[in-house]
Amino acid sequence: MPTTDRARWPLQTHLELAALPSAVPCARGHVRSVSREWGLSGLADDAELLVSELITNAVRASGRLTTTGPPVVRLWLACDQISLLVQVWDGDEAMPIRHDAGPDAESGRGLLLVNSLGKDWGAYRSVGGKVVWVLLMPSEPVI
């Protein structure tokens, strides 16, 4: 599990959204803007795609919860000026399972994309739910 202390990850942002379908484009836009602001334009497309998948999964997981109001999902981004750490929290403690989606399946490829595009990824239980994280790094060395 990555650490997000200020010394290792000096640039950080956090976004909390209602667990509604509209959370997905909001999170995508936030990731695109922040990654460019932080000088990580080369990671913006992959980060936007992976956040879209992770927030979609979090919204679905939160939809199974019974709460006294709309559940929330949380997005954290952290940057060490080379790599980007994405973390998504939802209120469901069930850990993610990577599925092998068939060619005609309409869903089930999110974690396959995370595994393919991320340098590393994982999940851990957190207070009242879980966090799924992915680490993105440039494909070419930064000089």
XYZ file of C-alpha atoms in Angstrom:
143
model
C 0.000 0.000 0.000
C 1.482 3.370 -0.985
C 2.025 6.015 1.623
C 0.741 9.524 1.015
C 2.872 11.449 3.481
C 3.817 15.006 2.488
C 7.544 14.217 2.282
C 7.088 11.485 -0.344
C 4.042 13.003 -2.079
C 4.313 16.813 -1.799
C 1.404 17.512 -4.179
C -1.979 16.224 -3.024
C -5.660 16.832 -3.691
C -8.902 15.281 -2.490
C -12.406 15.242 -3.932
C -15.559 13.885 -2.288
C -18.568 13.191 -4.493
C -22.045 11.745 -4.099
C -22.057 8.148 -5.335
C -24.082 9.001 -8.420
C -23.297 8.424 -12.106
C -22.444 12.133 -12.403
C -19.443 11.514 -10.116
C -17.599 9.832 -12.988
C -17.261 12.839 -15.325
C -16.554 15.130 -12.352
C -13.681 12.895 -11.221
C -12.343 12.585 -14.780
C -12.268 16.348 -15.218
C -10.563 16.828 -11.862
C -7.858 14.289 -12.704
C -7.219 15.782 -16.132
C -6.914 19.319 -14.752
C -4.758 18.393 -11.780
C -2.391 16.122 -13.722
C -1.749 18.933 -16.222
C -1.334 21.498 -13.453
C 1.244 19.235 -11.818
C 3.215 18.845 -15.071
C 2.118 15.260 -15.698
C 0.319 15.779 -19.007
C 1.835 12.536 -20.302
C -0.103 10.612 -17.639
C -3.374 12.545 -18.019
C -5.093 10.233 -20.525
C -4.301 7.025 -18.627
C -5.134 8.658 -15.287
C -8.466 9.891 -16.601
C -9.369 6.449 -17.965
C -8.388 4.641 -14.767
C -10.188 7.114 -12.514
C -13.267 6.683 -14.679
C -13.118 2.917 -14.142
C -12.389 3.138 -10.399
C -15.073 5.748 -9.695
C -17.599 3.759 -11.752
C -16.802 0.678 -9.647
C -17.039 2.736 -6.435
C -20.424 4.183 -7.420
C -21.720 0.681 -8.198
C -20.384 -0.683 -4.905
C -21.921 2.216 -2.995
C -25.261 1.642 -4.706
C -25.539 -1.646 -2.823
C -25.330 0.138 0.524
C -28.255 1.169 2.668
C -27.593 4.633 4.058
C -29.613 7.531 5.375
C -28.663 9.735 2.473
C -26.664 9.468 -0.673
C -23.441 7.537 -0.113
C -20.188 9.183 -1.099
C -17.058 8.189 -2.962
C -13.702 9.833 -2.380
C -10.813 10.465 -4.739
C -7.277 11.309 -3.655
C -4.444 12.212 -5.993
C -0.838 12.534 -4.925
C 2.232 13.368 -6.969
C 5.966 13.124 -6.320
C 6.601 15.197 -9.489
C 7.302 12.034 -11.497
C 4.482 9.613 -10.741
C 0.811 9.941 -9.886
C -0.914 7.981 -7.144
C -4.691 7.607 -7.479
C -6.793 6.335 -4.584
C -10.560 5.816 -4.617
C -12.618 5.066 -1.500
C -16.128 3.677 -1.299
C -18.242 2.543 1.629
C -18.407 -1.135 0.632
C -15.868 -3.329 2.432
C -16.023 -6.076 -0.236
C -12.627 -6.220 -1.922
C -12.409 -5.890 -5.708
C -12.071 -9.035 -7.792
C -10.536 -8.993 -11.241
C -12.735 -10.830 -13.737
C -11.817 -12.171 -17.129
C -14.534 -10.577 -19.233
C -15.571 -12.339 -22.399
C -15.405 -10.574 -25.757
C -19.133 -9.748 -25.672
C -19.240 -8.610 -22.042
C -20.350 -5.008 -21.475
C -18.398 -4.654 -18.224
C -15.733 -6.391 -16.180
C -12.609 -4.903 -17.753
C -11.919 -2.117 -15.248
C -9.347 -3.900 -13.122
C -7.791 -5.417 -16.239
C -7.174 -1.840 -17.441
C -5.849 -0.846 -14.018
C -3.466 -3.803 -14.100
C -2.371 -3.048 -17.666
C -1.882 0.722 -17.438
C -0.722 1.098 -13.850
C 2.795 0.456 -12.594
C 1.269 -1.135 -9.485
C -2.150 -1.311 -7.872
C -3.943 -2.809 -4.920
C -6.728 -2.415 -2.414
C -7.051 -2.279 1.333
C -9.845 -1.966 3.847
C -10.234 1.477 5.348
C -12.555 2.901 7.983
C -16.091 2.167 6.804
C -15.094 0.798 3.400
C -12.104 0.189 1.152
C -9.578 2.025 -0.972
C -8.453 0.893 -4.419
C -5.236 2.529 -5.562
C -3.131 2.621 -8.702
C 0.317 4.090 -9.297
C 0.982 5.675 -12.689
C 4.483 6.394 -13.947
C 5.803 7.724 -17.248
C 6.694 5.011 -19.740
C 9.905 6.814 -20.639
C 12.490 7.933 -18.080
C 12.133 11.517 -16.902
C 15.317 13.522 -17.512
